[in-house]
PDB file of C-alpha atoms in Angstrom:
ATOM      1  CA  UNK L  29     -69.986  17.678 -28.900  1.00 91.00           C
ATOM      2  CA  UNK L  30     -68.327  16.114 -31.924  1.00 97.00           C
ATOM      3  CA  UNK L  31     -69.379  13.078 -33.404  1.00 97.00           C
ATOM      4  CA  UNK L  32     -67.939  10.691 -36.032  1.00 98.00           C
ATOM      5  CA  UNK L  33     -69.006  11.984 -39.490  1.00 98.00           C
ATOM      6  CA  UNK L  34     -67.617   9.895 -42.273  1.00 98.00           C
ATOM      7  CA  UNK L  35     -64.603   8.691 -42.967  1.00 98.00           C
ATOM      8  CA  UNK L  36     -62.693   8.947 -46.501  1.00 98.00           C
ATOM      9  CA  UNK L  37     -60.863   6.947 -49.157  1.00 98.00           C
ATOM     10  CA  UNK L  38     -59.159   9.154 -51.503  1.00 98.00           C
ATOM     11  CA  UNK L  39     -57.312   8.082 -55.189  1.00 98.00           C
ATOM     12  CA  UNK L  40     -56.166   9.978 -58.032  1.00 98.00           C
ATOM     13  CA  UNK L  41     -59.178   8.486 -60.129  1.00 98.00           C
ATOM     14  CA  UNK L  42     -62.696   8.024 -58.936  1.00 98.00           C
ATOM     15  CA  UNK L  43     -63.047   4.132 -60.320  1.00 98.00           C
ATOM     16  CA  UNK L  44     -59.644   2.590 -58.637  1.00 98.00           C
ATOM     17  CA  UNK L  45     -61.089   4.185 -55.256  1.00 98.00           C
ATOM     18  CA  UNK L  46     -64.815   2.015 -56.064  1.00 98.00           C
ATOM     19  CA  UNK L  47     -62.360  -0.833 -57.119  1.00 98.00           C
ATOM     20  CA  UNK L  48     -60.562  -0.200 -53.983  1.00 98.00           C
ATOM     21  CA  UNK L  49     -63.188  -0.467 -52.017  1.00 98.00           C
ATOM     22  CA  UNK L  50     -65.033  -3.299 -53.432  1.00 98.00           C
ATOM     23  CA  UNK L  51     -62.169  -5.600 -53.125  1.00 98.00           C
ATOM     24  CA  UNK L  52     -61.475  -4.847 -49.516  1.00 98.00           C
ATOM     25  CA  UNK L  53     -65.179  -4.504 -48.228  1.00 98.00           C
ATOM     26  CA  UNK L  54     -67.036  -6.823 -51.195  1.00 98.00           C
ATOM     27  CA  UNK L  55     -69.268  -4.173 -51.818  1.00 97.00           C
ATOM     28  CA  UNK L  56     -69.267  -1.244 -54.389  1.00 97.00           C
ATOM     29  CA  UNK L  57     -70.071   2.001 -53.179  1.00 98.00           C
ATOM     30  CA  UNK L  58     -73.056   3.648 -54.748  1.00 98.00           C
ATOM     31  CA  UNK L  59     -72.083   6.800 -56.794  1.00 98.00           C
ATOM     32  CA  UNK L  60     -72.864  10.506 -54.831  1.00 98.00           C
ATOM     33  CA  UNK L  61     -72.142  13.356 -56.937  1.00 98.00           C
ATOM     34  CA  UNK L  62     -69.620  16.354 -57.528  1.00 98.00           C
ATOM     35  CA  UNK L  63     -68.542  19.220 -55.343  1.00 98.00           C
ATOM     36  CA  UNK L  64     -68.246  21.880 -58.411  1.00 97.00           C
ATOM     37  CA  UNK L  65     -65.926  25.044 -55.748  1.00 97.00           C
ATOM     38  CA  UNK L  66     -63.522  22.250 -55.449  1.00 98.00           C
ATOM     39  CA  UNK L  67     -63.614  20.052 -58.782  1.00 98.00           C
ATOM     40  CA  UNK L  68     -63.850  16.845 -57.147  1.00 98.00           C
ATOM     41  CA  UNK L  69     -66.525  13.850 -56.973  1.00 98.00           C
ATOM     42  CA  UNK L  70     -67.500  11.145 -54.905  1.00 98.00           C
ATOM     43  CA  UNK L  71     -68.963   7.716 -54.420  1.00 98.00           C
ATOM     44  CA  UNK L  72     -71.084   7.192 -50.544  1.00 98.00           C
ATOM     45  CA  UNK L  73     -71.397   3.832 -48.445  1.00 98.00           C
ATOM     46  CA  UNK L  74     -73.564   4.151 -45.819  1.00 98.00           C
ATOM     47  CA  UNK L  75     -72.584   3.272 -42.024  1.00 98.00           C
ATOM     48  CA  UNK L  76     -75.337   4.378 -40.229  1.00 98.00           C
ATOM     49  CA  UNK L  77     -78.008   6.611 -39.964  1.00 98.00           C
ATOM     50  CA  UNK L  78     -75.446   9.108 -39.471  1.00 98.00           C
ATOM     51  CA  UNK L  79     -72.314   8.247 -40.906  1.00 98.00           C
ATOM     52  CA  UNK L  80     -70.624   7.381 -44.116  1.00 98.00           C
ATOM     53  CA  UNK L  81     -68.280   5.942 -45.865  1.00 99.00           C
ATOM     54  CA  UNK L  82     -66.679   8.546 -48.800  1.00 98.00           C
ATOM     55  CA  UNK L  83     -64.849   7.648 -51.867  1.00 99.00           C
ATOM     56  CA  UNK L  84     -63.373  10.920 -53.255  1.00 98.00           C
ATOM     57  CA  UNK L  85     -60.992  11.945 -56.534  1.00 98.00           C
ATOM     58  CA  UNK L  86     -60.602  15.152 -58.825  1.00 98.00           C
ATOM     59  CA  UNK L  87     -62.742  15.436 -61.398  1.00 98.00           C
ATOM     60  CA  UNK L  88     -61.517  15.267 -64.685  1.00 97.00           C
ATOM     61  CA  UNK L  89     -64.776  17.069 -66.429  1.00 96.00           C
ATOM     62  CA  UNK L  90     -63.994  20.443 -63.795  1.00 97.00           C
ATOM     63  CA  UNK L  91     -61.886  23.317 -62.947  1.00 95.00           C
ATOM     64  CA  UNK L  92     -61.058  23.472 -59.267  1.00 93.00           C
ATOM     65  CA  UNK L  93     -62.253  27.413 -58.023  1.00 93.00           C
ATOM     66  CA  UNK L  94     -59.203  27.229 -55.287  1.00 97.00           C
ATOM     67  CA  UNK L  95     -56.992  24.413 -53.921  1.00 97.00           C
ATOM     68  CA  UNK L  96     -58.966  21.211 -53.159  1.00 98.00           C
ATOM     69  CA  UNK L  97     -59.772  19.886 -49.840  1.00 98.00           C
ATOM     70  CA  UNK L  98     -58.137  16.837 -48.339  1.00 98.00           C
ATOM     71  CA  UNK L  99     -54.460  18.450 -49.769  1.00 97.00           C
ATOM     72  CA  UNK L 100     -55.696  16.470 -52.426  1.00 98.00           C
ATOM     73  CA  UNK L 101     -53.630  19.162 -54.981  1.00 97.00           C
ATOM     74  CA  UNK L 102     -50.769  18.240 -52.788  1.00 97.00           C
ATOM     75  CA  UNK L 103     -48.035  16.587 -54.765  1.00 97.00           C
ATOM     76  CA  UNK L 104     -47.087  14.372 -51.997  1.00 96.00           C
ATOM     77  CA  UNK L 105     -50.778  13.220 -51.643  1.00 97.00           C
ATOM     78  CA  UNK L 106     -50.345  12.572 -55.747  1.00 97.00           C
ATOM     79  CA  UNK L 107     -47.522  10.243 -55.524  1.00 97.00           C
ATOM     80  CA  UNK L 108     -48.795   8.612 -52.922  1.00 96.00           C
ATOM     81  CA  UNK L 109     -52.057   7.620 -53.937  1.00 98.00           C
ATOM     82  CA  UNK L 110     -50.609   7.429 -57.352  1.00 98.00           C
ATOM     83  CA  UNK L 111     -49.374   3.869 -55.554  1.00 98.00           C
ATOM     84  CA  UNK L 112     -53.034   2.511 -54.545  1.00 98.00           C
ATOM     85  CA  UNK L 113     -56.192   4.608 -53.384  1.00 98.00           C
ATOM     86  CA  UNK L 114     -56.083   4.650 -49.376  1.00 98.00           C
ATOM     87  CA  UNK L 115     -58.087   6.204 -46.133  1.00 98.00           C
ATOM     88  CA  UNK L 116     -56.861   9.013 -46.016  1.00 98.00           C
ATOM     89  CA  UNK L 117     -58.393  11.091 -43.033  1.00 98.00           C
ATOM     90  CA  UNK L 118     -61.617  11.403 -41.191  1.00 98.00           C
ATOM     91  CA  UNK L 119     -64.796  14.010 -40.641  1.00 98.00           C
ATOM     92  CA  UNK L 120     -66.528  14.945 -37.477  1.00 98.00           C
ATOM     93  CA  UNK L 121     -70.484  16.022 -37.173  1.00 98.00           C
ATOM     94  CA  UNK L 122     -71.350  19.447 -35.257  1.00 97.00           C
ATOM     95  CA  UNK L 123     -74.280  21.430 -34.743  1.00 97.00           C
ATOM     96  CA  UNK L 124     -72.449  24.673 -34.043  1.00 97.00           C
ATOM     97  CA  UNK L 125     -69.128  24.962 -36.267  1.00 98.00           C
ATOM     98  CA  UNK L 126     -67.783  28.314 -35.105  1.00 97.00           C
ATOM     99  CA  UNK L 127     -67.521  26.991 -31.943  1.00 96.00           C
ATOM    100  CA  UNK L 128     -65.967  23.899 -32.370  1.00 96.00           C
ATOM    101  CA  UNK L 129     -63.140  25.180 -34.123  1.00 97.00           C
ATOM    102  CA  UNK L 130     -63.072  28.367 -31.805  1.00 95.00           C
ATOM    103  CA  UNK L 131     -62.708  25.176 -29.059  1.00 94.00           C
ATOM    104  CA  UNK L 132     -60.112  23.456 -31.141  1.00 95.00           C
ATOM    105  CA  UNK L 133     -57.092  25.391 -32.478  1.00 94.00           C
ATOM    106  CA  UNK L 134     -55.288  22.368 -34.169  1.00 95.00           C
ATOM    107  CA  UNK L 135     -58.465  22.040 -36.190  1.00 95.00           C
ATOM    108  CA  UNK L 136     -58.355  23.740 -40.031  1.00 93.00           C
ATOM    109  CA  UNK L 137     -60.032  26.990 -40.941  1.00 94.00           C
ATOM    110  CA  UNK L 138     -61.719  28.949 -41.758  1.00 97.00           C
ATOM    111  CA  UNK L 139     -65.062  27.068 -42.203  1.00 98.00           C
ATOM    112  CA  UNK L 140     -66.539  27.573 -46.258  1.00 98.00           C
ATOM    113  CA  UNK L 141     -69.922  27.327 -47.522  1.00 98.00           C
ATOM    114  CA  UNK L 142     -69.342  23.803 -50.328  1.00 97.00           C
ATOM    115  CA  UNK L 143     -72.236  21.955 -52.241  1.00 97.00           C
ATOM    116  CA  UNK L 144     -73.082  18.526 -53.860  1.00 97.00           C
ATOM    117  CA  UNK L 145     -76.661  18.971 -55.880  1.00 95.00           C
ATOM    118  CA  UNK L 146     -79.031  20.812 -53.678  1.00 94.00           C
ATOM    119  CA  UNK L 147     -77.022  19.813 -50.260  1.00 97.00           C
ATOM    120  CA  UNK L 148     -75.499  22.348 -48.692  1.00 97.00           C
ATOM    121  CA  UNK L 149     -73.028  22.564 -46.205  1.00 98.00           C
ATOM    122  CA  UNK L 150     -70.198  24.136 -43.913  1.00 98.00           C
ATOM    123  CA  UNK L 151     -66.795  22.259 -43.614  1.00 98.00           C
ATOM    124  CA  UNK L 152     -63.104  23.401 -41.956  1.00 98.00           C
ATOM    125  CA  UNK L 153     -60.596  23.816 -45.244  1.00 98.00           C
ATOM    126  CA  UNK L 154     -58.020  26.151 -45.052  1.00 97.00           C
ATOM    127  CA  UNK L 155     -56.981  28.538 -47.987  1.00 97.00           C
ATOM    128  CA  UNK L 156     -54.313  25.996 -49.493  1.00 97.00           C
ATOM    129  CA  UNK L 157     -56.601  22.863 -49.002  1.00 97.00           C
ATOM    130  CA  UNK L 158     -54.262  21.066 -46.133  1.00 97.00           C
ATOM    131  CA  UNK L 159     -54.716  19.124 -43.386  1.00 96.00           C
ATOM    132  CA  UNK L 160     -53.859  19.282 -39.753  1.00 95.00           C
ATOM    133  CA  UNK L 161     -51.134  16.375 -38.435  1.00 96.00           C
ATOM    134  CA  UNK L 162     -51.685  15.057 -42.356  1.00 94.00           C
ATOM    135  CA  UNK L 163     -55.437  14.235 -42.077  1.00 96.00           C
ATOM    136  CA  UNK L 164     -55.386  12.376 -38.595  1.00 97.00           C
ATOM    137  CA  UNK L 165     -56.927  15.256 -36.803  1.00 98.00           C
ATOM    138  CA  UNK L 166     -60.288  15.426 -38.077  1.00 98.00           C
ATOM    139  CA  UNK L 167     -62.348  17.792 -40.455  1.00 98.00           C
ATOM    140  CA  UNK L 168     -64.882  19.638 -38.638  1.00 98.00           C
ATOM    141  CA  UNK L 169     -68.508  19.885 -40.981  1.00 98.00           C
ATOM    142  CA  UNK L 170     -71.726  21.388 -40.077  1.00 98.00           C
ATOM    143  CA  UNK L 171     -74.660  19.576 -42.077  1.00 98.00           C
ATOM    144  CA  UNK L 172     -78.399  21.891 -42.337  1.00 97.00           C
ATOM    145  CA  UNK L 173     -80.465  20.780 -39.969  1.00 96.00           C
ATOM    146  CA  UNK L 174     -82.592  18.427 -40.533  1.00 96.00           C
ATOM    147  CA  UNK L 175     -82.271  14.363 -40.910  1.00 96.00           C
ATOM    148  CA  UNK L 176     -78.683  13.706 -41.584  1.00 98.00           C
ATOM    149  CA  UNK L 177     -77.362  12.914 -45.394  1.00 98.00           C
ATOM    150  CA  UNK L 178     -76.332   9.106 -44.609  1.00 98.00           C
ATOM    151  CA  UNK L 179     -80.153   8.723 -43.549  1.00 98.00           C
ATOM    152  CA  UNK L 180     -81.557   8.959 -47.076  1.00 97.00           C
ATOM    153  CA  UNK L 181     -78.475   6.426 -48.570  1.00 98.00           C
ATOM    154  CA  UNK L 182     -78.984   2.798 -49.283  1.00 97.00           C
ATOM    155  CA  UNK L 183     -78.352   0.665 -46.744  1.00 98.00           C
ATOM    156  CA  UNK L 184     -76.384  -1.710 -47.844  1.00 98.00           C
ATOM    157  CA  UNK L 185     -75.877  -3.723 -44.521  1.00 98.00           C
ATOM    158  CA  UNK L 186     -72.249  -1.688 -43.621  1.00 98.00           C
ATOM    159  CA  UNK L 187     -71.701  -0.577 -40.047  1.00 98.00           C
ATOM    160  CA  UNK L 188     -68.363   0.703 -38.771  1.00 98.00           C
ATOM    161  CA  UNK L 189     -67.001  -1.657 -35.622  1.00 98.00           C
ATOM    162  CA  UNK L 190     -63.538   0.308 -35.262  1.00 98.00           C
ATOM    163  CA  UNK L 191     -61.791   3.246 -36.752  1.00 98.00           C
ATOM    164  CA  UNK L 192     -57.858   3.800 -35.434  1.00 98.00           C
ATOM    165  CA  UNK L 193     -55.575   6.661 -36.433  1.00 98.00           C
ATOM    166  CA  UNK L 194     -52.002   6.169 -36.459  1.00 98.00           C
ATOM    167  CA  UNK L 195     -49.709   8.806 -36.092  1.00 98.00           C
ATOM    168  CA  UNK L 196     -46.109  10.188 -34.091  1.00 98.00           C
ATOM    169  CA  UNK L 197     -48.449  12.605 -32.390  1.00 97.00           C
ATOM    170  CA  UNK L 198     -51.119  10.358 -31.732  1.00 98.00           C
ATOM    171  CA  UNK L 199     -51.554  11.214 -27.781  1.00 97.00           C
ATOM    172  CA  UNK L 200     -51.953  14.899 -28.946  1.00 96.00           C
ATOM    173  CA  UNK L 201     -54.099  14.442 -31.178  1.00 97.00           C
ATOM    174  CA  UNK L 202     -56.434  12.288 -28.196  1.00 96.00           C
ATOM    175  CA  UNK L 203     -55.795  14.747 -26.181  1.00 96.00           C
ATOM    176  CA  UNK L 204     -57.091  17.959 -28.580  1.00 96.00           C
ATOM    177  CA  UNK L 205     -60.349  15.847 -29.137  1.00 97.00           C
ATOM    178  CA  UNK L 206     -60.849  14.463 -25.247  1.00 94.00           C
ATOM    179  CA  UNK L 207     -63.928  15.809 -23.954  1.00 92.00           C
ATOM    180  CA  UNK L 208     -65.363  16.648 -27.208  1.00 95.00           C
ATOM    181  CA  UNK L 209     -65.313  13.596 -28.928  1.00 96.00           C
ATOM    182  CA  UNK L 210     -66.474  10.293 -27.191  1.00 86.00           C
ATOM    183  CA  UNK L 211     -67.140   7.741 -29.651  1.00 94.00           C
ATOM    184  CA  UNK L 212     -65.319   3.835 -28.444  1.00 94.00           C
ATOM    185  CA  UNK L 213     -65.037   2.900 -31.853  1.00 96.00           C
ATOM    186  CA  UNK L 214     -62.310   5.854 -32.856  1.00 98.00           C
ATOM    187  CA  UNK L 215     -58.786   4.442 -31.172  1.00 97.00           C
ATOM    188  CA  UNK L 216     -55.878   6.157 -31.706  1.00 97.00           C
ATOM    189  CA  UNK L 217     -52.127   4.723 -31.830  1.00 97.00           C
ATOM    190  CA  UNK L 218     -48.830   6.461 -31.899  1.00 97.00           C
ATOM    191  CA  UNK L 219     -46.647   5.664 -35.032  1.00 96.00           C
ATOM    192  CA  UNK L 220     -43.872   6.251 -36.972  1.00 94.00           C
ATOM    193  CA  UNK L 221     -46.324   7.527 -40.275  1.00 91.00           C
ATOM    194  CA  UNK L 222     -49.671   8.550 -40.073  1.00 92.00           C
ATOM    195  CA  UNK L 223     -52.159   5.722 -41.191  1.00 97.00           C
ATOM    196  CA  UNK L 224     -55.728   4.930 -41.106  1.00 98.00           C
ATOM    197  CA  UNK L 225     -57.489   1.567 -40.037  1.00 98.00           C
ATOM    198  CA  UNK L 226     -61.249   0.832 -40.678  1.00 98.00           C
ATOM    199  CA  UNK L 227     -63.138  -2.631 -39.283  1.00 98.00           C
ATOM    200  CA  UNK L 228     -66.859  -2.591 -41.405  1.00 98.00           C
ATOM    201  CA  UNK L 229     -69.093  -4.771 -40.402  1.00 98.00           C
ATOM    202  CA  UNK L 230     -70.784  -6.073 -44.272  1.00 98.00           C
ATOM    203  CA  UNK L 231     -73.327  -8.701 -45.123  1.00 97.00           C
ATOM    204  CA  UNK L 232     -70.272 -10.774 -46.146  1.00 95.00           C
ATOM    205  CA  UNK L 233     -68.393 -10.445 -42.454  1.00 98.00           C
ATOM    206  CA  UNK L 234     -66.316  -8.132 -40.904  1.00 98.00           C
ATOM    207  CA  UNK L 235     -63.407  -6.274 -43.237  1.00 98.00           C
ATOM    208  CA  UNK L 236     -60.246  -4.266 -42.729  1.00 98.00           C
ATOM    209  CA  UNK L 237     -60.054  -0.907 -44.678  1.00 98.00           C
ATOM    210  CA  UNK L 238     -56.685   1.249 -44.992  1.00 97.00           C
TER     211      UNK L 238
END
């Protein structure tokens, strides 16, 4: 089975996305670290005991080692969070990788080896760093085993109520994941563009994140 992971706000520079983020959810993410294979770093809000909120952006202080995940390198991805940092796709928790994505062929591959400190982990990113159905089908990780990653984060009082993907091929999409992924709070919605919707749950009341 799959299971809602995190999901992740992505800008051209790490400080709008925390600026982003506070203004929409009243609450600053804490800072995470850097991912040094693909020259990018990140700022965590935790969910739950096992999920996450991500703010990610190049790093300006590394080289990228191949094409960064998320199509982050992507010039369309560029311009358009040149406009305003936004959620820009979602991750899903297994136990067994190889076999989810053997189970899923709309899902990216192959899965790589990436780091953050002393975490290690296995994620789905293709060769050229792109993302299936432009990040609404979700990135398939593999954590080590052991308590997961959002356990040891603050918790700030953030929960996630709702998350809904909008896209043109929305019911394919919910169809690829049925049977794999049950989780009520993931909705999907077919659209003209692909967009993301977040309702958190913070100390303050419930907020809308996009």
């Amino acid at each position: 089975m799959l299971h809602l992971d995190h999901i992740t706000v992505a800008a051209n520079d790490l400080a709008e996305g925390v600026a982003y983020v506070e203004t929409a959810l009243g609450i600053a993410p804490p800072a995470g670290g850097a991912h040094p294979l693909m020259a990018t770093h990140n700022h965590l809000l935790r969910l739950s005991e096992t999920s996450f909120l991500e703010v990610i952006a190049p790093d300006p202080a590394a080289a990228p080692k191949r094409p960064r995940w998320f199509a982050m390198d992507d010039p369309r991805t560029q311009a358009v969070l040149a406009t305003s940092p936004r959620l820009l796709t979602w991750v899903v928790n297994t136990m067994d990788i190889a076999a989810a994505l053997a189970r899923m062929p709309q899902a990216a591959r192959p899965a790589i080896p990436v780091t953050r400190g002393q975490l290690e982990w296995l994620i789905s990113v293709p060769p050229d760093g792109s993302m299936p159905f432009g990040g609404a089908f979700p990135t398939v990780i593999q954590w080590p085993q052991g308590p997961h990653p959002a356990s040891r984060m603050a918790d700030l009082g953030c929960s996630l109520l709702a998350f809904q993907i909008r896209h043109p091929e929305a019911d394919a999409i919910r169809a690829a994941l049925a049977g794999v992924l049950e989780d009520p709070r993931v909705r999907f919605a077919k659209a003209e563009t692909a967009s993301f919707r977040a309702v958190i749950r913070t100390p303050q009341g419930d907020r809308e994140l996009a």
